[in-house]
Short mmCIF file of C-alpha atoms in Angstrom, two decimals:
data_model
loop_
_atom_site.label_atom_id
_atom_site.label_comp_id
_atom_site.label_asym_id
_atom_site.label_seq_id
_atom_site.Cartn_x
_atom_site.Cartn_y
_atom_site.Cartn_z
CA UNK K 249 53.20 117.21 113.84
CA UNK K 250 55.39 120.07 115.09
CA UNK K 251 57.36 121.97 112.54
CA UNK K 252 60.25 124.31 113.56
CA UNK K 253 60.97 127.28 111.23
CA UNK K 254 64.09 129.15 111.59
CA UNK K 255 64.45 132.70 110.07
CA UNK K 256 67.76 134.11 108.87
CA UNK K 257 68.55 137.62 107.56
CA UNK K 258 68.87 137.69 103.80
CA UNK K 259 72.55 138.51 104.00
CA UNK K 260 73.22 135.31 105.92
CA UNK K 261 71.35 133.34 103.50
CA UNK K 262 73.36 134.84 100.50
CA UNK K 263 76.58 134.02 102.33
CA UNK K 264 75.53 130.52 102.85
CA UNK K 265 74.51 130.09 99.12
CA UNK K 266 77.93 131.49 98.06
CA UNK K 267 79.68 129.00 100.19
CA UNK K 268 77.64 126.13 98.90
CA UNK K 269 78.49 127.28 95.17
CA UNK K 270 82.22 127.48 96.15
CA UNK K 271 82.20 123.98 97.52
CA UNK K 272 79.89 122.30 94.72
CA UNK K 273 82.06 119.62 93.14
CA UNK K 274 85.00 120.47 95.40
CA UNK K 275 87.43 118.11 96.92
CA UNK K 276 89.96 118.20 99.79
CA UNK K 277 88.05 120.24 102.23
CA UNK K 278 86.73 120.01 105.88
CA UNK K 279 83.63 121.70 106.80
CA UNK K 280 84.21 124.63 109.14
CA UNK K 281 80.59 125.74 109.74
CA UNK K 282 78.97 125.56 113.18
CA UNK K 283 76.39 122.66 113.39
CA UNK K 284 74.50 124.15 116.31
CA UNK K 285 71.57 125.11 114.22
CA UNK K 286 70.95 121.53 113.03
CA UNK K 287 68.29 119.40 114.68
CA UNK K 288 69.48 116.31 116.55
CA UNK K 289 69.52 113.26 114.29
CA UNK K 290 70.50 115.35 111.27
CA UNK K 291 73.47 114.07 109.16
CA UNK K 292 75.74 116.71 107.74
CA UNK K 293 78.83 116.64 105.53
CA UNK K 294 82.05 117.07 107.54
CA UNK K 295 84.76 116.35 104.81
CA UNK K 296 85.49 115.56 101.13
CA UNK K 297 88.84 113.89 100.52
CA UNK K 298 91.17 113.94 97.35
CA UNK K 299 89.25 111.12 95.87
CA UNK K 300 85.94 112.93 96.25
CA UNK K 301 84.80 110.57 99.08
CA UNK K 302 82.27 112.33 101.41
CA UNK K 303 82.29 111.88 105.11
CA UNK K 304 79.31 112.70 107.42
CA UNK K 305 78.42 112.99 111.05
CA UNK K 306 75.13 112.86 112.95
CA UNK K 307 74.08 115.72 115.18
CA UNK K 308 73.15 114.33 118.56
CA UNK K 309 71.13 115.84 121.39
CA UNK K 310 74.36 116.49 123.26
CA UNK K 311 75.64 118.68 120.42
CA UNK K 312 78.31 116.02 119.62
CA UNK K 313 78.72 113.77 116.67
CA UNK K 314 78.11 109.90 116.28
CA UNK K 315 80.41 108.65 113.62
CA UNK K 316 79.39 105.83 111.14
CA UNK K 317 80.18 104.25 107.94
CA UNK K 318 77.42 103.21 105.53
CA UNK K 319 75.00 103.99 108.42
CA UNK K 320 76.82 101.93 110.97
CA UNK K 321 78.45 103.85 113.85
CA UNK K 322 82.36 103.74 113.79
CA UNK K 323 85.16 105.92 114.79
CA UNK K 324 84.55 109.36 113.70
CA UNK K 325 82.53 109.74 110.47
CA UNK K 326 79.91 108.49 108.10
CA UNK K 327 81.25 107.55 104.61
CA UNK K 328 79.42 107.03 101.38
CA UNK K 329 81.10 103.61 101.16
CA UNK K 330 83.72 104.22 98.37
#
């Protein structure tokens, strides 16, 4: 099994933690972070709407996203089904 380890400077790690703390439990936001560091096949949060519904995309090999709802590919995002 091959394991990839990415190293980040402590300042970048702290900045990421602060962003996560700010967004914890938040609603009505769209993710603005770059997804280029994610491995292909990784699902990541793209949006939380006013009803706290979460929307996700999947990182592909081509650095684009495959949309899905409840794990089924659809126009744009993956939703938690609510």
